[in-house]
PDB file of C-alpha atoms in Angstrom:
ATOM      1  CA  UNK A   1     -15.849   9.025  10.472  1.00  0.00           C
ATOM      2  CA  UNK A   2     -14.914   5.308   9.463  1.00  0.00           C
ATOM      3  CA  UNK A   3     -11.388   5.154   9.813  1.00  0.00           C
ATOM      4  CA  UNK A   4     -10.280   8.493   9.221  1.00  0.00           C
ATOM      5  CA  UNK A   5      -7.916  10.552  11.608  1.00  0.00           C
ATOM      6  CA  UNK A   6      -8.620  14.281  12.491  1.00  0.00           C
ATOM      7  CA  UNK A   7      -5.775  14.729   9.917  1.00  0.00           C
ATOM      8  CA  UNK A   8      -8.036  13.235   7.105  1.00  0.00           C
ATOM      9  CA  UNK A   9     -11.476  14.769   8.269  1.00  0.00           C
ATOM     10  CA  UNK A  10     -10.206  18.493   8.262  1.00  0.00           C
ATOM     11  CA  UNK A  11      -8.773  18.040   4.410  1.00  0.00           C
ATOM     12  CA  UNK A  12      -6.307  20.197   3.126  1.00  0.00           C
ATOM     13  CA  UNK A  13      -4.159  22.756   4.972  1.00  0.00           C
ATOM     14  CA  UNK A  14      -4.245  25.333   2.738  1.00  0.00           C
ATOM     15  CA  UNK A  15      -2.814  24.402  -0.770  1.00  0.00           C
ATOM     16  CA  UNK A  16      -4.468  25.586  -3.788  1.00  0.00           C
ATOM     17  CA  UNK A  17      -6.932  23.572  -5.822  1.00  0.00           C
ATOM     18  CA  UNK A  18      -7.057  20.548  -3.314  1.00  0.00           C
ATOM     19  CA  UNK A  19     -10.189  19.056  -2.614  1.00  0.00           C
ATOM     20  CA  UNK A  20     -11.106  17.894   0.856  1.00  0.00           C
ATOM     21  CA  UNK A  21      -9.217  14.457   0.145  1.00  0.00           C
ATOM     22  CA  UNK A  22      -5.671  14.873   0.378  1.00  0.00           C
ATOM     23  CA  UNK A  23      -3.086  12.550  -1.405  1.00  0.00           C
ATOM     24  CA  UNK A  24      -1.851  11.561   2.070  1.00  0.00           C
ATOM     25  CA  UNK A  25      -5.600  10.302   2.885  1.00  0.00           C
ATOM     26  CA  UNK A  26      -5.747   8.544  -0.404  1.00  0.00           C
ATOM     27  CA  UNK A  27      -2.503   6.915   0.465  1.00  0.00           C
ATOM     28  CA  UNK A  28      -3.496   5.856   3.937  1.00  0.00           C
ATOM     29  CA  UNK A  29      -6.800   4.744   2.675  1.00  0.00           C
ATOM     30  CA  UNK A  30      -5.295   2.590  -0.125  1.00  0.00           C
ATOM     31  CA  UNK A  31      -2.862   0.795   2.351  1.00  0.00           C
ATOM     32  CA  UNK A  32      -5.664   0.179   4.732  1.00  0.00           C
ATOM     33  CA  UNK A  33      -7.589  -1.606   1.993  1.00  0.00           C
ATOM     34  CA  UNK A  34      -4.782  -3.595   0.900  1.00  0.00           C
ATOM     35  CA  UNK A  35      -4.141  -4.617   4.573  1.00  0.00           C
ATOM     36  CA  UNK A  36      -7.748  -5.449   4.882  1.00  0.00           C
ATOM     37  CA  UNK A  37      -8.059  -7.484   1.716  1.00  0.00           C
ATOM     38  CA  UNK A  38      -4.629  -9.352   2.725  1.00  0.00           C
ATOM     39  CA  UNK A  39      -5.817 -10.253   6.235  1.00  0.00           C
ATOM     40  CA  UNK A  40      -2.439  -8.513   7.440  1.00  0.00           C
ATOM     41  CA  UNK A  41      -2.666  -7.305  11.300  1.00  0.00           C
ATOM     42  CA  UNK A  42      -0.417  -4.646  12.264  1.00  0.00           C
ATOM     43  CA  UNK A  43       1.482  -7.476  14.260  1.00  0.00           C
ATOM     44  CA  UNK A  44       1.855  -9.516  10.781  1.00  0.00           C
ATOM     45  CA  UNK A  45       3.200  -6.378   8.836  1.00  0.00           C
ATOM     46  CA  UNK A  46       5.793  -5.867  12.034  1.00  0.00           C
ATOM     47  CA  UNK A  47       6.680  -9.387  11.525  1.00  0.00           C
ATOM     48  CA  UNK A  48       7.149  -8.992   7.645  1.00  0.00           C
ATOM     49  CA  UNK A  49       9.159  -5.630   7.699  1.00  0.00           C
ATOM     50  CA  UNK A  50      11.690  -3.614   9.631  1.00  0.00           C
ATOM     51  CA  UNK A  51       8.679  -1.732  11.142  1.00  0.00           C
ATOM     52  CA  UNK A  52       7.077  -1.889  14.313  1.00  0.00           C
ATOM     53  CA  UNK A  53       3.234  -2.621  14.972  1.00  0.00           C
ATOM     54  CA  UNK A  54       2.840   0.994  16.366  1.00  0.00           C
ATOM     55  CA  UNK A  55       4.728   2.531  13.104  1.00  0.00           C
ATOM     56  CA  UNK A  56       2.057   0.810  11.106  1.00  0.00           C
ATOM     57  CA  UNK A  57      -0.575   2.176  13.176  1.00  0.00           C
ATOM     58  CA  UNK A  58       0.731   5.458  12.736  1.00  0.00           C
ATOM     59  CA  UNK A  59       1.286   5.167   8.840  1.00  0.00           C
ATOM     60  CA  UNK A  60      -1.935   3.768   8.055  1.00  0.00           C
ATOM     61  CA  UNK A  61      -3.923   6.317  10.342  1.00  0.00           C
ATOM     62  CA  UNK A  62      -2.233   9.459   9.012  1.00  0.00           C
ATOM     63  CA  UNK A  63      -0.470  10.342  12.107  1.00  0.00           C
ATOM     64  CA  UNK A  64       2.687   9.879  10.129  1.00  0.00           C
ATOM     65  CA  UNK A  65       3.694   9.672   6.508  1.00  0.00           C
ATOM     66  CA  UNK A  66       5.419   6.613   5.558  1.00  0.00           C
ATOM     67  CA  UNK A  67       8.793   6.480   4.082  1.00  0.00           C
ATOM     68  CA  UNK A  68       9.495   5.218   0.680  1.00  0.00           C
ATOM     69  CA  UNK A  69      11.191   2.146   2.362  1.00  0.00           C
ATOM     70  CA  UNK A  70       8.159   1.422   4.382  1.00  0.00           C
ATOM     71  CA  UNK A  71       5.885   1.706   1.506  1.00  0.00           C
ATOM     72  CA  UNK A  72       8.189  -0.835  -0.606  1.00  0.00           C
ATOM     73  CA  UNK A  73       8.066  -3.224   2.599  1.00  0.00           C
ATOM     74  CA  UNK A  74       4.759  -3.069   2.857  1.00  0.00           C
ATOM     75  CA  UNK A  75       3.918  -3.823  -0.873  1.00  0.00           C
ATOM     76  CA  UNK A  76       6.424  -6.837  -0.391  1.00  0.00           C
ATOM     77  CA  UNK A  77       4.390  -8.082   2.717  1.00  0.00           C
ATOM     78  CA  UNK A  78       1.171  -7.753   0.899  1.00  0.00           C
ATOM     79  CA  UNK A  79       2.380  -9.265  -2.465  1.00  0.00           C
ATOM     80  CA  UNK A  80       1.212  -6.404  -4.639  1.00  0.00           C
ATOM     81  CA  UNK A  81       3.079  -3.796  -6.878  1.00  0.00           C
ATOM     82  CA  UNK A  82       4.570  -0.914  -4.968  1.00  0.00           C
ATOM     83  CA  UNK A  83       4.448   1.374  -8.079  1.00  0.00           C
ATOM     84  CA  UNK A  84       0.953   2.820  -7.368  1.00  0.00           C
ATOM     85  CA  UNK A  85       1.596   3.255  -3.668  1.00  0.00           C
ATOM     86  CA  UNK A  86       4.549   4.974  -4.177  1.00  0.00           C
ATOM     87  CA  UNK A  87       3.185   7.293  -6.972  1.00  0.00           C
ATOM     88  CA  UNK A  88       0.630   8.088  -4.066  1.00  0.00           C
ATOM     89  CA  UNK A  89       3.469   8.797  -1.667  1.00  0.00           C
ATOM     90  CA  UNK A  90       5.046  11.064  -4.092  1.00  0.00           C
ATOM     91  CA  UNK A  91       2.136  12.894  -4.452  1.00  0.00           C
ATOM     92  CA  UNK A  92       1.656  13.276  -0.750  1.00  0.00           C
ATOM     93  CA  UNK A  93       5.091  14.425  -0.351  1.00  0.00           C
ATOM     94  CA  UNK A  94       4.573  17.046  -2.648  1.00  0.00           C
ATOM     95  CA  UNK A  95       1.116  18.242  -1.266  1.00  0.00           C
ATOM     96  CA  UNK A  96       2.468  18.155   2.430  1.00  0.00           C
ATOM     97  CA  UNK A  97       5.279  20.203   1.429  1.00  0.00           C
ATOM     98  CA  UNK A  98       3.229  22.788  -0.485  1.00  0.00           C
ATOM     99  CA  UNK A  99       0.898  23.132   2.346  1.00  0.00           C
ATOM    100  CA  UNK A 100       3.797  23.919   4.864  1.00  0.00           C
ATOM    101  CA  UNK A 101       4.770  26.455   2.463  1.00  0.00           C
ATOM    102  CA  UNK A 102       1.413  27.906   2.423  1.00  0.00           C
ATOM    103  CA  UNK A 103       1.059  27.750   6.178  1.00  0.00           C
ATOM    104  CA  UNK A 104       4.469  29.687   6.468  1.00  0.00           C
ATOM    105  CA  UNK A 105       3.304  32.152   4.055  1.00  0.00           C
ATOM    106  CA  UNK A 106       5.774  31.075   1.288  1.00  0.00           C
ATOM    107  CA  UNK A 107       2.957  30.692  -1.284  1.00  0.00           C
ATOM    108  CA  UNK A 108      -0.331  32.721  -0.688  1.00  0.00           C
ATOM    109  CA  UNK A 109      -3.460  30.725  -1.495  1.00  0.00           C
ATOM    110  CA  UNK A 110      -5.035  31.299  -4.698  1.00  0.00           C
ATOM    111  CA  UNK A 111      -1.229  32.283  -6.446  1.00  0.00           C
ATOM    112  CA  UNK A 112       0.615  29.806  -8.174  1.00  0.00           C
ATOM    113  CA  UNK A 113       4.103  28.886  -6.944  1.00  0.00           C
ATOM    114  CA  UNK A 114       7.050  30.001  -9.141  1.00  0.00           C
ATOM    115  CA  UNK A 115       8.832  27.702 -11.236  1.00  0.00           C
ATOM    116  CA  UNK A 116      12.263  26.531 -10.058  1.00  0.00           C
ATOM    117  CA  UNK A 117      15.395  28.497 -11.073  1.00  0.00           C
ATOM    118  CA  UNK A 118      16.906  27.309 -14.402  1.00  0.00           C
ATOM    119  CA  UNK A 119      19.830  24.890 -13.715  1.00  0.00           C
ATOM    120  CA  UNK A 120      22.308  27.558 -14.887  1.00  0.00           C
ATOM    121  CA  UNK A 121      21.132  29.860 -11.848  1.00  0.00           C
ATOM    122  CA  UNK A 122      21.385  26.967  -9.493  1.00  0.00           C
ATOM    123  CA  UNK A 123      24.760  26.026 -10.481  1.00  0.00           C
ATOM    124  CA  UNK A 124      26.082  29.222  -9.530  1.00  0.00           C
ATOM    125  CA  UNK A 125      24.813  28.660  -5.835  1.00  0.00           C
ATOM    126  CA  UNK A 126      26.191  25.068  -5.474  1.00  0.00           C
ATOM    127  CA  UNK A 127      28.331  24.320  -2.810  1.00  0.00           C
ATOM    128  CA  UNK A 128      32.191  23.799  -3.784  1.00  0.00           C
ATOM    129  CA  UNK A 129      33.118  20.273  -4.138  1.00  0.00           C
ATOM    130  CA  UNK A 130      36.076  19.478  -6.752  1.00  0.00           C
ATOM    131  CA  UNK A 131      36.211  21.311 -10.012  1.00  0.00           C
ATOM    132  CA  UNK A 132      34.158  20.347 -12.737  1.00  0.00           C
ATOM    133  CA  UNK A 133      31.945  17.845 -10.244  1.00  0.00           C
ATOM    134  CA  UNK A 134      28.778  18.414  -8.563  1.00  0.00           C
ATOM    135  CA  UNK A 135      28.914  18.314  -4.743  1.00  0.00           C
ATOM    136  CA  UNK A 136      27.793  14.419  -4.409  1.00  0.00           C
ATOM    137  CA  UNK A 137      30.211  13.320  -7.077  1.00  0.00           C
ATOM    138  CA  UNK A 138      33.032  15.494  -5.685  1.00  0.00           C
ATOM    139  CA  UNK A 139      32.429  14.013  -2.197  1.00  0.00           C
ATOM    140  CA  UNK A 140      32.455  10.678  -3.711  1.00  0.00           C
ATOM    141  CA  UNK A 141      35.681  11.176  -5.410  1.00  0.00           C
ATOM    142  CA  UNK A 142      37.417  12.723  -2.440  1.00  0.00           C
ATOM    143  CA  UNK A 143      36.112   9.736  -0.313  1.00  0.00           C
ATOM    144  CA  UNK A 144      37.973   7.253  -2.874  1.00  0.00           C
ATOM    145  CA  UNK A 145      40.920   9.249  -2.579  1.00  0.00           C
ATOM    146  CA  UNK A 146      41.254   9.144   1.182  1.00  0.00           C
ATOM    147  CA  UNK A 147      40.200   5.457   1.249  1.00  0.00           C
ATOM    148  CA  UNK A 148      42.920   4.553  -1.507  1.00  0.00           C
ATOM    149  CA  UNK A 149      45.353   6.508   0.639  1.00  0.00           C
ATOM    150  CA  UNK A 150      44.423   4.726   3.677  1.00  0.00           C
ATOM    151  CA  UNK A 151      44.668   1.382   2.081  1.00  0.00           C
ATOM    152  CA  UNK A 152      48.230   2.154   0.981  1.00  0.00           C
ATOM    153  CA  UNK A 153      49.383   3.335   4.557  1.00  0.00           C
ATOM    154  CA  UNK A 154      47.673   0.053   6.089  1.00  0.00           C
ATOM    155  CA  UNK A 155      49.620  -1.837   3.635  1.00  0.00           C
ATOM    156  CA  UNK A 156      52.838  -0.331   4.309  1.00  0.00           C
ATOM    157  CA  UNK A 157      52.500  -0.896   7.891  1.00  0.00           C
ATOM    158  CA  UNK A 158      51.669  -4.444   7.623  1.00  0.00           C
ATOM    159  CA  UNK A 159      54.565  -5.148   5.418  1.00  0.00           C
ATOM    160  CA  UNK A 160      56.918  -3.323   8.247  1.00  0.00           C
ATOM    161  CA  UNK A 161      57.716  -0.202   6.040  1.00  0.00           C
TER     162      UNK A 161
END
């Protein structure tokens, strides 16, 4: 039981082809190893990052999956390269998403998931934005237009027009 939470002990919650060690368990174990090697307490991590002691306890004991920012701040606090940890985080996120889908009946055990729809099929379902622009870029352009108009109005009010 050395350091493993109930989540880590039970292993995978239903995705296909996984062994008992999940990517999340591997991420947490590596972060605990780095924490120990650098003699970092939860208090020191809290002082060096934007996360509390209790957040670090949850992240490192598999009670909550850390965010990308938390992993980056952890690596900076420990003076280590964030790349390998971020790769483990991405695998963890993919694994947890697949496990949730399997638990909800989205992907039956033993059956591969379907490949994502090709880009042309996805484009037809896209939410409307400005013509010819994707939604994020369309929203950015719309925001710039509104912001530019606001600057113009405020400038005229300031000059007394």
